[in-house]
PDB file of C-alpha atoms in Angstrom:
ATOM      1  CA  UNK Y   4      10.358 -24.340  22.533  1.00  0.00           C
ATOM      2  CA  UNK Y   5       7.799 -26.216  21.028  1.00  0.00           C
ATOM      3  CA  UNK Y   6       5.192 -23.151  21.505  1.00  0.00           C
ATOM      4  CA  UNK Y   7       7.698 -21.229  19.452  1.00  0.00           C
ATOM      5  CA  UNK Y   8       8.045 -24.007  16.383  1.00  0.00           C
ATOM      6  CA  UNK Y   9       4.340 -24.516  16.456  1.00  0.00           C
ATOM      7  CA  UNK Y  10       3.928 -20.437  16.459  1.00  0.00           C
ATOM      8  CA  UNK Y  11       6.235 -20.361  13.168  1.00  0.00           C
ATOM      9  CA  UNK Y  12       5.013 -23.909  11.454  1.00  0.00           C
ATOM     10  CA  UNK Y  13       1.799 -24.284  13.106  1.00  0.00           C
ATOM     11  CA  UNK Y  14      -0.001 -27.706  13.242  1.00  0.00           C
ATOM     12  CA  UNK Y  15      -1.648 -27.713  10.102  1.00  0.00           C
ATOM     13  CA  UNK Y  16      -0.981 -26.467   6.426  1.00  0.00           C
ATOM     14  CA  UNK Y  17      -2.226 -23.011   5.578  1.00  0.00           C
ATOM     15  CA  UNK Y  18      -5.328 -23.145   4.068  1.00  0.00           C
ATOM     16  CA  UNK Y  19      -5.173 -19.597   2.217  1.00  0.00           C
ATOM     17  CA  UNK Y  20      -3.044 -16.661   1.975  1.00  0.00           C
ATOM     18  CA  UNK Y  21      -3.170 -14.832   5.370  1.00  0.00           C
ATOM     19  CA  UNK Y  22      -2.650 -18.180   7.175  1.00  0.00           C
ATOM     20  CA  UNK Y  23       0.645 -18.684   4.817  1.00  0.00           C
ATOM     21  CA  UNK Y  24       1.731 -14.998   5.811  1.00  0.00           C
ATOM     22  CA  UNK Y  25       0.918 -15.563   9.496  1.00  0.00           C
ATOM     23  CA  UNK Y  26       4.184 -17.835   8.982  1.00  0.00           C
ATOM     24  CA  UNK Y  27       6.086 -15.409   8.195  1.00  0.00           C
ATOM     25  CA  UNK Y  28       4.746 -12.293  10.444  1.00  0.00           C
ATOM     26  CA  UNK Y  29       4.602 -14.764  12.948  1.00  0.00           C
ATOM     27  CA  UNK Y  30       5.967 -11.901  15.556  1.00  0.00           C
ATOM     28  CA  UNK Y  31       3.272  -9.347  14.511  1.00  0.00           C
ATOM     29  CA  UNK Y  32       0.661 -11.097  12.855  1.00  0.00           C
ATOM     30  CA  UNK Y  33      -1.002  -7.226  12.941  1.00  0.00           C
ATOM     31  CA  UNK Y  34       1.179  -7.032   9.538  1.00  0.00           C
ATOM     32  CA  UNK Y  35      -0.450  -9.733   8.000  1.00  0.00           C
ATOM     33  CA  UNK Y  36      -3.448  -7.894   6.536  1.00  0.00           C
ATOM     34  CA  UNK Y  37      -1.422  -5.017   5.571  1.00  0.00           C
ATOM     35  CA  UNK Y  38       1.232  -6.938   3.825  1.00  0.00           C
ATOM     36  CA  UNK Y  39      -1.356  -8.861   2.014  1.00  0.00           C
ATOM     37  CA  UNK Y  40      -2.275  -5.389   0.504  1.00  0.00           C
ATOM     38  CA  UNK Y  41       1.258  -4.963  -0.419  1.00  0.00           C
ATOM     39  CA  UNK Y  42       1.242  -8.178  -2.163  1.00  0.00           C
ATOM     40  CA  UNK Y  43      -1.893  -7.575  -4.068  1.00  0.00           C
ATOM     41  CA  UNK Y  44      -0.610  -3.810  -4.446  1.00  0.00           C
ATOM     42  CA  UNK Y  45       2.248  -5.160  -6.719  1.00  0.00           C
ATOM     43  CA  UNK Y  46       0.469  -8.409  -8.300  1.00  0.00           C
ATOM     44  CA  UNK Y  47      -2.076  -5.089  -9.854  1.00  0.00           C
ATOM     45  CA  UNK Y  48       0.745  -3.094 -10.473  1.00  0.00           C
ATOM     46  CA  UNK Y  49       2.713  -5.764 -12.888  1.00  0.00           C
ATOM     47  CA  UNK Y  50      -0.376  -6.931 -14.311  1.00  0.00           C
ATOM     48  CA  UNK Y  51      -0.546  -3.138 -15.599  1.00  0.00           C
ATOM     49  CA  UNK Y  52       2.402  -3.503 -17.517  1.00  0.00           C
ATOM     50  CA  UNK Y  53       3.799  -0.838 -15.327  1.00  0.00           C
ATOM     51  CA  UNK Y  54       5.451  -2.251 -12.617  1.00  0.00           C
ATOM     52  CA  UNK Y  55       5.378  -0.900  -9.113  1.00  0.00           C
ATOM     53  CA  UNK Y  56       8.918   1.021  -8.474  1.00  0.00           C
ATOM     54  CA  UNK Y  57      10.458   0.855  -5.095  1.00  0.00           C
ATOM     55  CA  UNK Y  58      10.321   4.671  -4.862  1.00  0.00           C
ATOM     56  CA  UNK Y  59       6.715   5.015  -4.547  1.00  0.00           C
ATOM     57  CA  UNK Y  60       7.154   3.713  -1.120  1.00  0.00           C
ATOM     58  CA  UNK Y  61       5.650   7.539   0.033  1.00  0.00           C
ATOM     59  CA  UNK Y  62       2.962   7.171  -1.587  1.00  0.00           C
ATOM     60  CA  UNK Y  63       2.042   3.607  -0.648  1.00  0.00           C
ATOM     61  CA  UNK Y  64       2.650   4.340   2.946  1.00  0.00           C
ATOM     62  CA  UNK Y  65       0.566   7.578   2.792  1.00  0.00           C
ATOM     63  CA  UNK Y  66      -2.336   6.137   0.991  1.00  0.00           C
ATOM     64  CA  UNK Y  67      -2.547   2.752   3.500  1.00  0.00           C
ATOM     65  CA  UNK Y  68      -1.569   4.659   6.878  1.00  0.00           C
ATOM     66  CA  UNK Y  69       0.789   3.061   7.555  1.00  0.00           C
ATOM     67  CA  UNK Y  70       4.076   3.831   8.860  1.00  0.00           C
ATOM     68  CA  UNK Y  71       7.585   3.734   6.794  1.00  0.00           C
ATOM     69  CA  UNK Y  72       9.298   1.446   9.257  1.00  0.00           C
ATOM     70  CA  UNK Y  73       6.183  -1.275   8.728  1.00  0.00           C
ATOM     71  CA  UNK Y  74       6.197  -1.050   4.848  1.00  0.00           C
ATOM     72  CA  UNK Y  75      10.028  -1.753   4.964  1.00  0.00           C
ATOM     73  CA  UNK Y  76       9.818  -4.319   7.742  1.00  0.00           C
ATOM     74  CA  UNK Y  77       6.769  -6.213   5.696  1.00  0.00           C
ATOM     75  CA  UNK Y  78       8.709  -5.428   2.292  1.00  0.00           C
ATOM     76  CA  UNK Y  79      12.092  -7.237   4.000  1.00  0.00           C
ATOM     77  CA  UNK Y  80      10.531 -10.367   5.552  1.00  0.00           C
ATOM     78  CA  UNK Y  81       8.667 -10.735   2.025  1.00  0.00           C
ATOM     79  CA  UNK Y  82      11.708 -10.580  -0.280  1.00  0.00           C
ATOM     80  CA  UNK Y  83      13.542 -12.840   3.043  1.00  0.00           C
ATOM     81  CA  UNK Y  84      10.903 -15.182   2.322  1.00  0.00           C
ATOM     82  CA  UNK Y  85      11.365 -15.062  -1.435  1.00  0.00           C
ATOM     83  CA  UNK Y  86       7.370 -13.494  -2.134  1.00  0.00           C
ATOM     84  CA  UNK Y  87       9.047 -10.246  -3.312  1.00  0.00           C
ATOM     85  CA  UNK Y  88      12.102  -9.153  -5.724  1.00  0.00           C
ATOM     86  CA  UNK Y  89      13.536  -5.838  -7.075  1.00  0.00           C
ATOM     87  CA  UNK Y  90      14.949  -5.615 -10.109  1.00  0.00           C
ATOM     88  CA  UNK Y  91      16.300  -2.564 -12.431  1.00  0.00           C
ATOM     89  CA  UNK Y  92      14.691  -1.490 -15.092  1.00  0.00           C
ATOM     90  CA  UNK Y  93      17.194  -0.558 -17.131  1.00  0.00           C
ATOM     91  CA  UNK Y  94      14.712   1.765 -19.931  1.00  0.00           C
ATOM     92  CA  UNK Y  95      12.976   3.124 -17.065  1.00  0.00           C
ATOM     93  CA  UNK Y  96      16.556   3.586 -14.500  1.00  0.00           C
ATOM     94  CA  UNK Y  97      14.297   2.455 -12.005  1.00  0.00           C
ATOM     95  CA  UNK Y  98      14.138  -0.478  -9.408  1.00  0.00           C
ATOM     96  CA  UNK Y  99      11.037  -2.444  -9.685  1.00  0.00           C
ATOM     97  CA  UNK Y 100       9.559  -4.942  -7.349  1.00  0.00           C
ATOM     98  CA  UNK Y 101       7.723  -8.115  -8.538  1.00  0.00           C
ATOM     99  CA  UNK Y 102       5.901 -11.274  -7.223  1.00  0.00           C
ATOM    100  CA  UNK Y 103       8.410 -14.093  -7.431  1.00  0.00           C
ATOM    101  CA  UNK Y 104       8.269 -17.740  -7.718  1.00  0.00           C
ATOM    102  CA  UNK Y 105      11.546 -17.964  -5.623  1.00  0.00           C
ATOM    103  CA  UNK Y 106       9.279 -18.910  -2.447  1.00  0.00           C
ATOM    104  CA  UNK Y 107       7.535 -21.822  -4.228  1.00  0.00           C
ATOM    105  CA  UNK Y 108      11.191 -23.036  -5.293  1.00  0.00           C
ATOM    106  CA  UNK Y 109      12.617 -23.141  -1.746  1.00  0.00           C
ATOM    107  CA  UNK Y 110       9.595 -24.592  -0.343  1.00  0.00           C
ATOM    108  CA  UNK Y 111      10.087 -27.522  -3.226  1.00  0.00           C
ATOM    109  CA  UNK Y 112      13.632 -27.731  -2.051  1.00  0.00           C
ATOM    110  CA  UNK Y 113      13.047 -28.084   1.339  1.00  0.00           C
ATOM    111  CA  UNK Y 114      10.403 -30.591   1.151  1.00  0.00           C
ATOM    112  CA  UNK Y 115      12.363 -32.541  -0.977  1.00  0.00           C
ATOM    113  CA  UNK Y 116      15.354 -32.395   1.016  1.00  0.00           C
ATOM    114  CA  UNK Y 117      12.876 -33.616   3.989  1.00  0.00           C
ATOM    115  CA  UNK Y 118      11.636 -36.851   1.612  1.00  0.00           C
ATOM    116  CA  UNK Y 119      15.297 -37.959   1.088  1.00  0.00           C
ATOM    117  CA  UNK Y 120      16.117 -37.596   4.680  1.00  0.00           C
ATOM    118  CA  UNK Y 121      13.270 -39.852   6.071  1.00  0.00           C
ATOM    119  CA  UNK Y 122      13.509 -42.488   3.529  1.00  0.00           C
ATOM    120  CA  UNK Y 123      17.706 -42.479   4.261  1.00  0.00           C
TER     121      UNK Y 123
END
Protein backbone atom coordinates (compact mmCIF):
# COMPACT_ATOMS: atom_id res chain seq x y z
CA UNK A 1 0.00 0.00 0.00
CA UNK A 2 2.42 2.37 0.93
CA UNK A 3 4.72 1.35 -2.24
CA UNK A 4 1.68 2.32 -4.25
CA UNK A 5 1.07 6.01 -2.45
CA UNK A 6 4.76 6.64 -2.54
CA UNK A 7 4.72 5.43 -6.46
CA UNK A 8 1.85 8.16 -7.11
CA UNK A 9 3.10 11.05 -4.44
CA UNK A 10 6.59 10.08 -4.13
CA UNK A 11 8.75 11.28 -1.14
CA UNK A 12 9.77 14.47 -2.30
CA UNK A 13 8.30 17.44 -4.43
CA UNK A 14 8.98 17.34 -8.13
CA UNK A 15 11.74 19.25 -8.94
CA UNK A 16 10.86 19.87 -12.79
CA UNK A 17 8.42 18.88 -15.30
CA UNK A 18 8.98 15.14 -16.07
CA UNK A 19 9.17 14.41 -12.31
CA UNK A 20 5.57 16.30 -11.98
CA UNK A 21 4.29 14.06 -15.00
CA UNK A 22 5.83 10.90 -13.54
CA UNK A 23 2.80 11.61 -11.02
CA UNK A 24 0.53 11.32 -13.23
CA UNK A 25 1.92 8.43 -15.75
CA UNK A 26 2.79 6.87 -12.72
CA UNK A 27 1.64 3.33 -14.45
CA UNK A 28 3.80 3.91 -17.60
CA UNK A 29 6.23 6.39 -16.84
CA UNK A 30 7.45 5.35 -20.73
CA UNK A 31 4.66 8.17 -21.54
CA UNK A 32 6.26 10.69 -19.70
CA UNK A 33 8.71 11.93 -22.33
CA UNK A 34 6.24 11.65 -25.00
CA UNK A 35 3.53 13.50 -23.27
CA UNK A 36 5.93 16.18 -22.38
CA UNK A 37 6.17 16.65 -26.24
CA UNK A 38 2.50 16.87 -26.35
CA UNK A 39 2.54 19.51 -23.81
CA UNK A 40 5.18 21.57 -25.43
CA UNK A 41 3.45 20.57 -28.89
CA UNK A 42 0.38 22.71 -27.81
CA UNK A 43 2.18 25.46 -25.48
CA UNK A 44 4.01 26.26 -29.47
CA UNK A 45 0.92 25.81 -31.08
CA UNK A 46 -1.16 28.63 -28.94
CA UNK A 47 1.72 30.77 -28.74
CA UNK A 48 1.23 30.83 -32.72
CA UNK A 49 -1.96 32.32 -32.45
CA UNK A 50 -3.21 29.23 -34.12
CA UNK A 51 -4.16 26.88 -31.74
CA UNK A 52 -3.58 23.18 -32.02
CA UNK A 53 -7.13 21.47 -33.09
CA UNK A 54 -7.98 18.13 -31.71
CA UNK A 55 -8.22 16.74 -35.27
CA UNK A 56 -4.68 16.86 -36.08
CA UNK A 57 -4.33 13.98 -33.80
CA UNK A 58 -3.06 11.93 -37.32
CA UNK A 59 -0.69 13.96 -37.87
CA UNK A 60 0.77 14.32 -34.38
CA UNK A 61 0.76 10.62 -33.94
CA UNK A 62 2.42 10.07 -37.38
CA UNK A 63 5.07 12.63 -37.00
CA UNK A 64 6.11 11.35 -33.11
CA UNK A 65 5.58 7.44 -33.79
CA UNK A 66 3.58 6.96 -31.71
CA UNK A 67 0.53 5.02 -31.54
CA UNK A 68 -3.27 6.48 -31.48
CA UNK A 69 -4.24 4.63 -28.34
CA UNK A 70 -1.00 6.42 -26.42
CA UNK A 71 -1.76 9.99 -27.74
CA UNK A 72 -5.40 9.55 -26.43
CA UNK A 73 -4.40 7.76 -23.24
CA UNK A 74 -1.60 10.72 -22.53
CA UNK A 75 -4.22 13.39 -23.94
CA UNK A 76 -7.00 11.86 -21.20
CA UNK A 77 -4.85 11.59 -18.05
CA UNK A 78 -3.65 15.29 -19.01
CA UNK A 79 -7.07 16.97 -19.33
CA UNK A 80 -7.99 14.28 -15.95
CA UNK A 81 -5.30 16.07 -14.37
CA UNK A 82 -6.46 19.49 -15.49
CA UNK A 83 -2.86 20.24 -17.80
CA UNK A 84 -5.07 20.10 -20.94
CA UNK A 85 -8.62 21.58 -22.18
CA UNK A 86 -10.63 21.62 -25.47
CA UNK A 87 -12.60 24.19 -26.33
CA UNK A 88 -14.69 25.23 -29.66
CA UNK A 89 -13.73 27.63 -31.69
CA UNK A 90 -16.65 28.90 -32.76
CA UNK A 91 -15.00 31.17 -36.16
CA UNK A 92 -12.92 28.30 -36.89
CA UNK A 93 -15.99 25.23 -36.02
CA UNK A 94 -13.19 23.57 -34.60
CA UNK A 95 -12.24 22.06 -31.11
CA UNK A 96 -9.05 23.38 -29.82
CA UNK A 97 -6.90 22.17 -27.03
CA UNK A 98 -4.98 24.54 -24.67
CA UNK A 99 -2.62 24.55 -21.60
CA UNK A 100 -4.80 25.26 -18.59
CA UNK A 101 -4.32 26.68 -15.26
CA UNK A 102 -7.10 24.30 -13.92
CA UNK A 103 -4.20 21.94 -12.47
CA UNK A 104 -2.51 24.77 -10.51
CA UNK A 105 -6.15 25.62 -9.09
CA UNK A 106 -6.87 22.11 -7.74
CA UNK A 107 -3.50 21.68 -6.45
CA UNK A 108 -4.20 25.23 -4.44
CA UNK A 109 -7.42 23.67 -3.33
CA UNK A 110 -6.17 20.68 -2.12
CA UNK A 111 -3.36 22.02 -0.23
CA UNK A 112 -5.46 24.34 1.31
CA UNK A 113 -8.02 21.99 2.23
CA UNK A 114 -4.91 19.94 3.84
CA UNK A 115 -3.80 23.35 6.01
CA UNK A 116 -7.35 23.66 7.49
CA UNK A 117 -7.52 20.05 8.31
CA UNK A 118 -4.23 19.86 10.39
CA UNK A 119 -4.66 23.03 12.19
CA UNK A 120 -8.62 21.73 13.06
Amino acid sequence: MNSDIEAILGNTAPVNINQLLETIFWKKKELVPEAKKLLDHIKEWNRTGNPYTVDEWKRYCAKNSISQSSYHNMLKRLKNAGMVGKRYNSYQKKHELHLTEKFSELMRGKAGLWERYIRE
